[in-house]
């Protein structure tokens, strides 16, 4: 019943297709009524919860298709391809995007690990860059309680931070909790490296620079990075740069502006790598896409 209440809340606030910010910081509602193929995107630390329809995210060739039975956790900044290939007016995609505030997630993770003591179950798990989790009772109730605040500005102002903390706790304790705790807990060197890379994409950063940043040997850093993201550090940086460039081109920037913004100093190298990644030259990509907005 709680999921139906969340769905009704979204439908009431978003009767037409679109992506809207809410009065809750970092919380957006979306409705998609047409099929959108997977296109380059960059996911920030986020939870995406679907109430109807299906959504797709592709990371390094692995497809993650999810609907109302699962929510998606992205615990770190990642270059992906994302889309809504099955959305239609008769079967719209309805959902919520919740940005995860790193400081809150780190504090909660430390509290959970302290409370758990030596419980290995909370620390173990196969590394996962994108994780799908079932809508358990804790997550469902926490999301409903959070969105219910939108109807009362006073409740929102007073209770908002606490309800967001409750939702984050539900994520950390749910099926995707191990992935979240690895990203935000003690030993989160890879997530910290990705934060660093995200703000230095237009600079020439080497593997040695990245390894030194977190105090690891080159070999250990390379192995740990690939375990966490499925990509090598160099592949990750290249994917981030090309995805951001593709997004900028789709938004209307020129090819030369987009390539320069993400750190390419050679136009020919940018064109070669872009075509290898997306099967089109940057100019063909720009020609086929008008400036767009929507849900990635």
mmCIF file of C-alpha atoms in Angstrom:
data_model
loop_
_atom_site.group_PDB
_atom_site.id
_atom_site.type_symbol
_atom_site.label_atom_id
_atom_site.label_comp_id
_atom_site.label_asym_id
_atom_site.label_seq_id
_atom_site.Cartn_x
_atom_site.Cartn_y
_atom_site.Cartn_z
ATOM 1 C CA UNK A 1 0.000 0.000 0.000
ATOM 2 C CA UNK A 2 2.840 2.394 0.780
ATOM 3 C CA UNK A 3 4.213 2.101 -2.759
ATOM 4 C CA UNK A 4 0.778 2.971 -4.143
ATOM 5 C CA UNK A 5 0.751 6.047 -1.918
ATOM 6 C CA UNK A 6 4.168 7.112 -3.234
ATOM 7 C CA UNK A 7 3.007 6.562 -6.815
ATOM 8 C CA UNK A 8 -0.136 8.631 -6.235
ATOM 9 C CA UNK A 9 1.945 11.399 -4.695
ATOM 10 C CA UNK A 10 4.171 11.573 -7.801
ATOM 11 C CA UNK A 11 1.208 11.462 -10.186
ATOM 12 C CA UNK A 12 -0.489 14.275 -8.293
ATOM 13 C CA UNK A 13 2.588 16.500 -8.358
ATOM 14 C CA UNK A 14 3.682 15.628 -11.884
ATOM 15 C CA UNK A 15 0.660 15.113 -14.171
ATOM 16 C CA UNK A 16 2.733 15.763 -17.312
ATOM 17 C CA UNK A 17 6.089 14.441 -18.478
ATOM 18 C CA UNK A 18 9.107 16.100 -16.892
ATOM 19 C CA UNK A 19 11.787 16.144 -14.234
ATOM 20 C CA UNK A 20 11.147 18.505 -11.323
ATOM 21 C CA UNK A 21 13.056 19.546 -8.234
ATOM 22 C CA UNK A 22 11.118 19.367 -4.990
ATOM 23 C CA UNK A 23 11.366 21.510 -1.884
ATOM 24 C CA UNK A 24 13.439 18.674 -0.401
ATOM 25 C CA UNK A 25 17.071 19.338 -1.307
ATOM 26 C CA UNK A 26 18.437 16.649 -3.613
ATOM 27 C CA UNK A 27 15.047 15.019 -4.284
ATOM 28 C CA UNK A 28 13.566 15.062 -7.793
ATOM 29 C CA UNK A 29 10.424 13.497 -9.238
ATOM 30 C CA UNK A 30 10.151 12.371 -12.845
ATOM 31 C CA UNK A 31 7.629 11.155 -15.388
ATOM 32 C CA UNK A 32 8.715 9.910 -18.824
ATOM 33 C CA UNK A 33 6.117 9.203 -21.526
ATOM 34 C CA UNK A 34 8.276 8.352 -24.531
ATOM 35 C CA UNK A 35 10.989 5.819 -25.212
ATOM 36 C CA UNK A 36 14.498 7.252 -24.853
ATOM 37 C CA UNK A 37 17.438 5.072 -25.948
ATOM 38 C CA UNK A 38 20.420 4.739 -23.653
ATOM 39 C CA UNK A 39 22.736 7.730 -24.037
ATOM 40 C CA UNK A 40 25.927 8.809 -22.230
ATOM 41 C CA UNK A 41 25.373 10.141 -18.728
ATOM 42 C CA UNK A 42 27.282 10.632 -15.497
ATOM 43 C CA UNK A 43 25.622 9.369 -12.345
ATOM 44 C CA UNK A 44 26.454 11.054 -9.048
ATOM 45 C CA UNK A 45 25.962 9.191 -5.720
ATOM 46 C CA UNK A 46 22.245 8.589 -6.031
ATOM 47 C CA UNK A 47 19.285 6.349 -5.345
ATOM 48 C CA UNK A 48 16.715 5.954 -8.137
ATOM 49 C CA UNK A 49 13.363 4.460 -7.148
ATOM 50 C CA UNK A 50 10.837 3.470 -9.839
ATOM 51 C CA UNK A 51 7.092 3.304 -9.137
ATOM 52 C CA UNK A 52 5.968 2.230 -12.614
ATOM 53 C CA UNK A 53 7.684 1.375 -15.879
ATOM 54 C CA UNK A 54 11.304 0.326 -16.356
ATOM 55 C CA UNK A 55 14.621 2.120 -16.592
ATOM 56 C CA UNK A 56 18.028 0.997 -17.799
ATOM 57 C CA UNK A 57 21.603 1.865 -16.884
ATOM 58 C CA UNK A 58 24.638 0.403 -18.639
ATOM 59 C CA UNK A 59 28.056 0.360 -16.995
ATOM 60 C CA UNK A 60 31.013 -1.021 -18.942
ATOM 61 C CA UNK A 61 28.695 -3.151 -21.100
ATOM 62 C CA UNK A 62 26.682 -4.580 -18.197
ATOM 63 C CA UNK A 63 22.964 -3.782 -18.406
ATOM 64 C CA UNK A 64 20.994 -2.999 -15.254
ATOM 65 C CA UNK A 65 17.253 -3.007 -16.042
ATOM 66 C CA UNK A 66 14.976 -2.264 -13.113
ATOM 67 C CA UNK A 67 11.390 -1.337 -12.366
ATOM 68 C CA UNK A 68 9.088 -1.086 -9.383
ATOM 69 C CA UNK A 69 10.467 -4.203 -7.680
ATOM 70 C CA UNK A 70 13.977 -2.787 -7.238
ATOM 71 C CA UNK A 71 15.679 0.523 -6.642
ATOM 72 C CA UNK A 72 19.103 1.424 -8.000
ATOM 73 C CA UNK A 73 21.992 2.559 -5.833
ATOM 74 C CA UNK A 74 24.901 4.391 -7.438
ATOM 75 C CA UNK A 75 27.324 4.907 -4.522
ATOM 76 C CA UNK A 76 29.964 6.880 -6.436
ATOM 77 C CA UNK A 77 30.292 9.086 -9.514
ATOM 78 C CA UNK A 78 30.217 6.808 -12.585
ATOM 79 C CA UNK A 79 30.165 7.164 -16.387
ATOM 80 C CA UNK A 80 27.162 5.209 -17.649
ATOM 81 C CA UNK A 81 24.684 5.022 -20.478
ATOM 82 C CA UNK A 82 21.104 5.425 -19.325
ATOM 83 C CA UNK A 83 17.666 5.547 -20.878
ATOM 84 C CA UNK A 84 14.008 4.620 -20.747
ATOM 85 C CA UNK A 85 13.630 2.334 -23.778
ATOM 86 C CA UNK A 86 10.112 1.091 -22.923
ATOM 87 C CA UNK A 87 8.394 4.263 -21.668
ATOM 88 C CA UNK A 88 5.183 5.371 -23.403
ATOM 89 C CA UNK A 89 2.072 7.456 -22.710
ATOM 90 C CA UNK A 90 0.162 4.268 -21.898
ATOM 91 C CA UNK A 91 2.957 2.954 -19.684
ATOM 92 C CA UNK A 92 4.852 5.981 -18.309
ATOM 93 C CA UNK A 93 7.955 5.778 -16.197
ATOM 94 C CA UNK A 94 7.374 7.286 -12.752
ATOM 95 C CA UNK A 95 10.057 7.631 -10.152
ATOM 96 C CA UNK A 96 12.139 9.497 -7.606
ATOM 97 C CA UNK A 97 15.825 10.463 -7.665
ATOM 98 C CA UNK A 98 17.493 11.040 -4.297
ATOM 99 C CA UNK A 99 20.990 12.535 -4.232
ATOM 100 C CA UNK A 100 23.085 11.029 -1.441
ATOM 101 C CA UNK A 101 24.891 13.609 0.658
ATOM 102 C CA UNK A 102 28.393 12.137 1.214
ATOM 103 C CA UNK A 103 28.909 13.596 4.669
ATOM 104 C CA UNK A 104 25.629 12.146 5.981
ATOM 105 C CA UNK A 105 26.374 8.774 4.385
ATOM 106 C CA UNK A 106 29.875 8.679 5.897
ATOM 107 C CA UNK A 107 28.590 9.573 9.377
ATOM 108 C CA UNK A 108 25.844 6.954 9.230
ATOM 109 C CA UNK A 109 28.232 4.309 7.917
ATOM 110 C CA UNK A 110 30.651 4.952 10.775
ATOM 111 C CA UNK A 111 27.821 4.764 13.325
ATOM 112 C CA UNK A 112 26.577 1.482 11.840
ATOM 113 C CA UNK A 113 30.064 -0.044 11.795
ATOM 114 C CA UNK A 114 30.685 1.060 15.378
ATOM 115 C CA UNK A 115 27.351 -0.343 16.543
ATOM 116 C CA UNK A 116 27.952 -3.610 14.679
ATOM 117 C CA UNK A 117 31.349 -4.108 16.298
ATOM 118 C CA UNK A 118 33.094 -7.073 14.696
ATOM 119 C CA UNK A 119 30.106 -8.234 12.650
ATOM 120 C CA UNK A 120 31.732 -9.378 9.378
ATOM 121 C CA UNK A 121 28.341 -9.766 7.689
ATOM 122 C CA UNK A 122 28.023 -5.982 7.505
ATOM 123 C CA UNK A 123 31.426 -5.612 5.862
ATOM 124 C CA UNK A 124 31.532 -8.553 3.436
ATOM 125 C CA UNK A 125 30.145 -8.682 -0.069
ATOM 126 C CA UNK A 126 31.153 -8.771 -3.704
ATOM 127 C CA UNK A 127 32.255 -5.337 -4.962
ATOM 128 C CA UNK A 128 29.539 -3.639 -7.009
ATOM 129 C CA UNK A 129 29.609 -0.244 -8.679
ATOM 130 C CA UNK A 130 25.865 -0.176 -9.402
ATOM 131 C CA UNK A 131 23.622 -2.185 -7.114
ATOM 132 C CA UNK A 132 19.959 -3.163 -7.303
ATOM 133 C CA UNK A 133 18.012 -3.714 -4.095
ATOM 134 C CA UNK A 134 14.505 -4.928 -3.322
ATOM 135 C CA UNK A 135 12.004 -2.487 -1.869
ATOM 136 C CA UNK A 136 12.040 -3.742 1.701
ATOM 137 C CA UNK A 137 9.703 -2.368 4.354
ATOM 138 C CA UNK A 138 12.303 -0.023 5.814
ATOM 139 C CA UNK A 139 13.105 1.647 2.496
ATOM 140 C CA UNK A 140 9.463 1.919 1.419
ATOM 141 C CA UNK A 141 8.303 3.473 4.680
ATOM 142 C CA UNK A 142 11.292 5.839 4.817
ATOM 143 C CA UNK A 143 10.671 7.087 1.270
ATOM 144 C CA UNK A 144 6.959 7.606 1.930
ATOM 145 C CA UNK A 145 7.666 9.479 5.171
ATOM 146 C CA UNK A 146 10.183 11.678 3.355
ATOM 147 C CA UNK A 147 7.887 12.566 0.440
ATOM 148 C CA UNK A 148 4.911 13.135 2.769
ATOM 149 C CA UNK A 149 6.749 16.226 4.017
ATOM 150 C CA UNK A 150 6.145 17.942 0.663
ATOM 151 C CA UNK A 151 2.568 18.702 1.695
ATOM 152 C CA UNK A 152 3.580 20.752 4.737
ATOM 153 C CA UNK A 153 6.341 23.405 4.554
ATOM 154 C CA UNK A 154 6.744 23.545 8.341
ATOM 155 C CA UNK A 155 7.097 19.759 8.650
ATOM 156 C CA UNK A 156 9.534 19.813 5.747
ATOM 157 C CA UNK A 157 11.736 22.462 7.333
ATOM 158 C CA UNK A 158 11.777 20.861 10.777
ATOM 159 C CA UNK A 159 11.695 17.148 9.963
ATOM 160 C CA UNK A 160 13.357 17.047 6.525
ATOM 161 C CA UNK A 161 16.962 16.347 7.616
ATOM 162 C CA UNK A 162 15.837 13.602 9.997
ATOM 163 C CA UNK A 163 13.651 11.901 7.381
ATOM 164 C CA UNK A 164 16.496 12.044 4.831
ATOM 165 C CA UNK A 165 18.798 10.463 7.394
ATOM 166 C CA UNK A 166 16.176 7.744 7.943
ATOM 167 C CA UNK A 167 16.083 7.017 4.200
ATOM 168 C CA UNK A 168 19.880 6.876 3.969
ATOM 169 C CA UNK A 169 19.945 4.480 6.917
ATOM 170 C CA UNK A 170 17.388 2.248 5.143
ATOM 171 C CA UNK A 171 19.637 2.158 2.058
ATOM 172 C CA UNK A 172 22.715 1.317 4.136
ATOM 173 C CA UNK A 173 20.848 -1.521 5.862
ATOM 174 C CA UNK A 174 19.122 -2.850 2.720
ATOM 175 C CA UNK A 175 20.279 -5.250 0.006
ATOM 176 C CA UNK A 176 22.564 -2.603 -1.519
ATOM 177 C CA UNK A 177 23.964 -1.635 1.877
ATOM 178 C CA UNK A 178 27.288 -3.437 1.438
ATOM 179 C CA UNK A 179 28.053 -1.442 -1.730
ATOM 180 C CA UNK A 180 27.069 1.789 0.021
ATOM 181 C CA UNK A 181 29.160 1.062 3.108
ATOM 182 C CA UNK A 182 32.205 0.244 0.987
ATOM 183 C CA UNK A 183 31.871 3.578 -0.805
ATOM 184 C CA UNK A 184 31.298 5.704 2.297
ATOM 185 C CA UNK A 185 32.960 3.760 5.100
ATOM 186 C CA UNK A 186 36.507 3.290 6.336
ATOM 187 C CA UNK A 187 38.740 2.289 3.429
ATOM 188 C CA UNK A 188 36.763 4.231 0.821
ATOM 189 C CA UNK A 189 39.914 5.140 -1.111
ATOM 190 C CA UNK A 190 38.434 4.403 -4.527
ATOM 191 C CA UNK A 191 35.382 6.593 -3.947
ATOM 192 C CA UNK A 192 37.693 9.383 -2.780
ATOM 193 C CA UNK A 193 39.818 8.946 -5.905
ATOM 194 C CA UNK A 194 36.723 9.250 -8.081
ATOM 195 C CA UNK A 195 35.706 12.432 -6.261
ATOM 196 C CA UNK A 196 39.185 13.786 -6.981
ATOM 197 C CA UNK A 197 39.065 12.750 -10.647
ATOM 198 C CA UNK A 198 35.639 14.301 -11.144
ATOM 199 C CA UNK A 199 37.030 17.728 -10.319
ATOM 200 C CA UNK A 200 40.267 17.286 -12.314
ATOM 201 C CA UNK A 201 38.982 15.806 -15.586
ATOM 202 C CA UNK A 202 40.493 18.618 -17.652
ATOM 203 C CA UNK A 203 43.947 17.856 -16.240
ATOM 204 C CA UNK A 204 46.361 15.104 -17.220
ATOM 205 C CA UNK A 205 46.177 12.716 -14.242
ATOM 206 C CA UNK A 206 48.244 9.502 -14.300
ATOM 207 C CA UNK A 207 47.677 6.204 -12.503
ATOM 208 C CA UNK A 208 50.691 7.025 -10.333
ATOM 209 C CA UNK A 209 49.048 10.344 -9.380
ATOM 210 C CA UNK A 210 45.836 8.553 -8.417
ATOM 211 C CA UNK A 211 47.626 5.845 -6.435
ATOM 212 C CA UNK A 212 49.729 8.433 -4.605
ATOM 213 C CA UNK A 213 46.576 10.426 -3.773
ATOM 214 C CA UNK A 214 45.278 7.518 -1.653
ATOM 215 C CA UNK A 215 48.615 6.105 -0.505
ATOM 216 C CA UNK A 216 48.602 2.836 -2.479
ATOM 217 C CA UNK A 217 51.085 1.121 -4.742
ATOM 218 C CA UNK A 218 50.256 1.310 -8.446
ATOM 219 C CA UNK A 219 49.469 -2.426 -8.660
ATOM 220 C CA UNK A 220 47.189 -2.510 -5.598
ATOM 221 C CA UNK A 221 45.421 0.661 -6.669
ATOM 222 C CA UNK A 222 44.794 -0.705 -10.184
ATOM 223 C CA UNK A 223 43.312 -3.933 -8.787
ATOM 224 C CA UNK A 224 41.152 -2.206 -6.177
ATOM 225 C CA UNK A 225 39.875 0.361 -8.679
ATOM 226 C CA UNK A 226 38.804 -2.294 -11.178
ATOM 227 C CA UNK A 227 37.095 -4.315 -8.453
ATOM 228 C CA UNK A 228 35.062 -1.270 -7.404
ATOM 229 C CA UNK A 229 34.140 0.157 -10.826
ATOM 230 C CA UNK A 230 34.588 -2.789 -13.291
ATOM 231 C CA UNK A 231 36.969 -0.525 -15.270
ATOM 232 C CA UNK A 232 40.673 0.187 -15.190
ATOM 233 C CA UNK A 233 41.583 3.695 -13.975
ATOM 234 C CA UNK A 234 42.551 4.834 -17.489
ATOM 235 C CA UNK A 235 39.371 3.365 -19.002
ATOM 236 C CA UNK A 236 37.317 5.085 -16.299
ATOM 237 C CA UNK A 237 38.869 8.498 -16.935
ATOM 238 C CA UNK A 238 38.402 8.129 -20.688
ATOM 239 C CA UNK A 239 34.743 7.089 -20.257
ATOM 240 C CA UNK A 240 34.061 10.005 -17.906
ATOM 241 C CA UNK A 241 35.611 12.504 -20.308
ATOM 242 C CA UNK A 242 33.823 11.148 -23.383
ATOM 243 C CA UNK A 243 30.445 10.857 -21.626
ATOM 244 C CA UNK A 244 30.632 14.423 -20.348
ATOM 245 C CA UNK A 245 31.732 15.647 -23.790
ATOM 246 C CA UNK A 246 28.830 13.805 -25.439
ATOM 247 C CA UNK A 247 26.391 15.356 -22.952
ATOM 248 C CA UNK A 248 27.795 18.831 -23.633
ATOM 249 C CA UNK A 249 27.467 18.319 -27.402
ATOM 250 C CA UNK A 250 23.872 17.110 -26.982
ATOM 251 C CA UNK A 251 23.179 20.289 -24.968
ATOM 252 C CA UNK A 252 24.410 22.458 -27.836
ATOM 253 C CA UNK A 253 28.138 23.024 -27.251
ATOM 254 C CA UNK A 254 30.471 22.797 -30.230
ATOM 255 C CA UNK A 255 32.686 19.752 -30.614
ATOM 256 C CA UNK A 256 35.830 21.786 -29.973
ATOM 257 C CA UNK A 257 34.347 23.399 -26.841
ATOM 258 C CA UNK A 258 33.240 20.038 -25.448
ATOM 259 C CA UNK A 259 36.579 18.332 -26.091
ATOM 260 C CA UNK A 260 38.535 21.207 -24.555
ATOM 261 C CA UNK A 261 36.277 21.286 -21.473
ATOM 262 C CA UNK A 262 37.110 17.664 -20.615
ATOM 263 C CA UNK A 263 40.856 17.940 -21.124
ATOM 264 C CA UNK A 264 41.520 16.872 -24.708
ATOM 265 C CA UNK A 265 44.288 18.890 -26.315
ATOM 266 C CA UNK A 266 44.248 16.997 -29.622
ATOM 267 C CA UNK A 267 41.099 17.249 -31.773
ATOM 268 C CA UNK A 268 42.086 14.184 -33.813
ATOM 269 C CA UNK A 269 42.600 12.061 -30.683
ATOM 270 C CA UNK A 270 39.233 13.188 -29.317
ATOM 271 C CA UNK A 271 37.480 12.310 -32.600
ATOM 272 C CA UNK A 272 39.130 8.868 -32.758
ATOM 273 C CA UNK A 273 38.260 7.945 -29.188
ATOM 274 C CA UNK A 274 34.738 9.368 -29.459
ATOM 275 C CA UNK A 275 33.996 7.330 -32.596
ATOM 276 C CA UNK A 276 35.459 4.196 -31.023
ATOM 277 C CA UNK A 277 33.179 4.660 -27.987
ATOM 278 C CA UNK A 278 29.916 5.687 -29.675
ATOM 279 C CA UNK A 279 30.239 4.518 -33.280
ATOM 280 C CA UNK A 280 29.878 8.063 -34.637
ATOM 281 C CA UNK A 281 32.200 10.996 -35.113
ATOM 282 C CA UNK A 282 31.530 13.934 -32.757
ATOM 283 C CA UNK A 283 30.125 15.943 -35.672
ATOM 284 C CA UNK A 284 27.740 13.157 -36.662
ATOM 285 C CA UNK A 285 26.700 12.889 -33.007
ATOM 286 C CA UNK A 286 26.046 16.639 -32.877
ATOM 287 C CA UNK A 287 24.081 16.525 -36.140
ATOM 288 C CA UNK A 288 21.824 13.680 -34.959
ATOM 289 C CA UNK A 289 20.981 15.255 -31.610
ATOM 290 C CA UNK A 290 19.289 18.519 -30.848
ATOM 291 C CA UNK A 291 19.741 20.086 -27.386
ATOM 292 C CA UNK A 292 17.669 17.891 -25.063
ATOM 293 C CA UNK A 293 16.492 17.686 -21.494
ATOM 294 C CA UNK A 294 15.066 14.701 -19.686
ATOM 295 C CA UNK A 295 15.741 11.811 -17.339
ATOM 296 C CA UNK A 296 19.041 10.021 -17.909
#
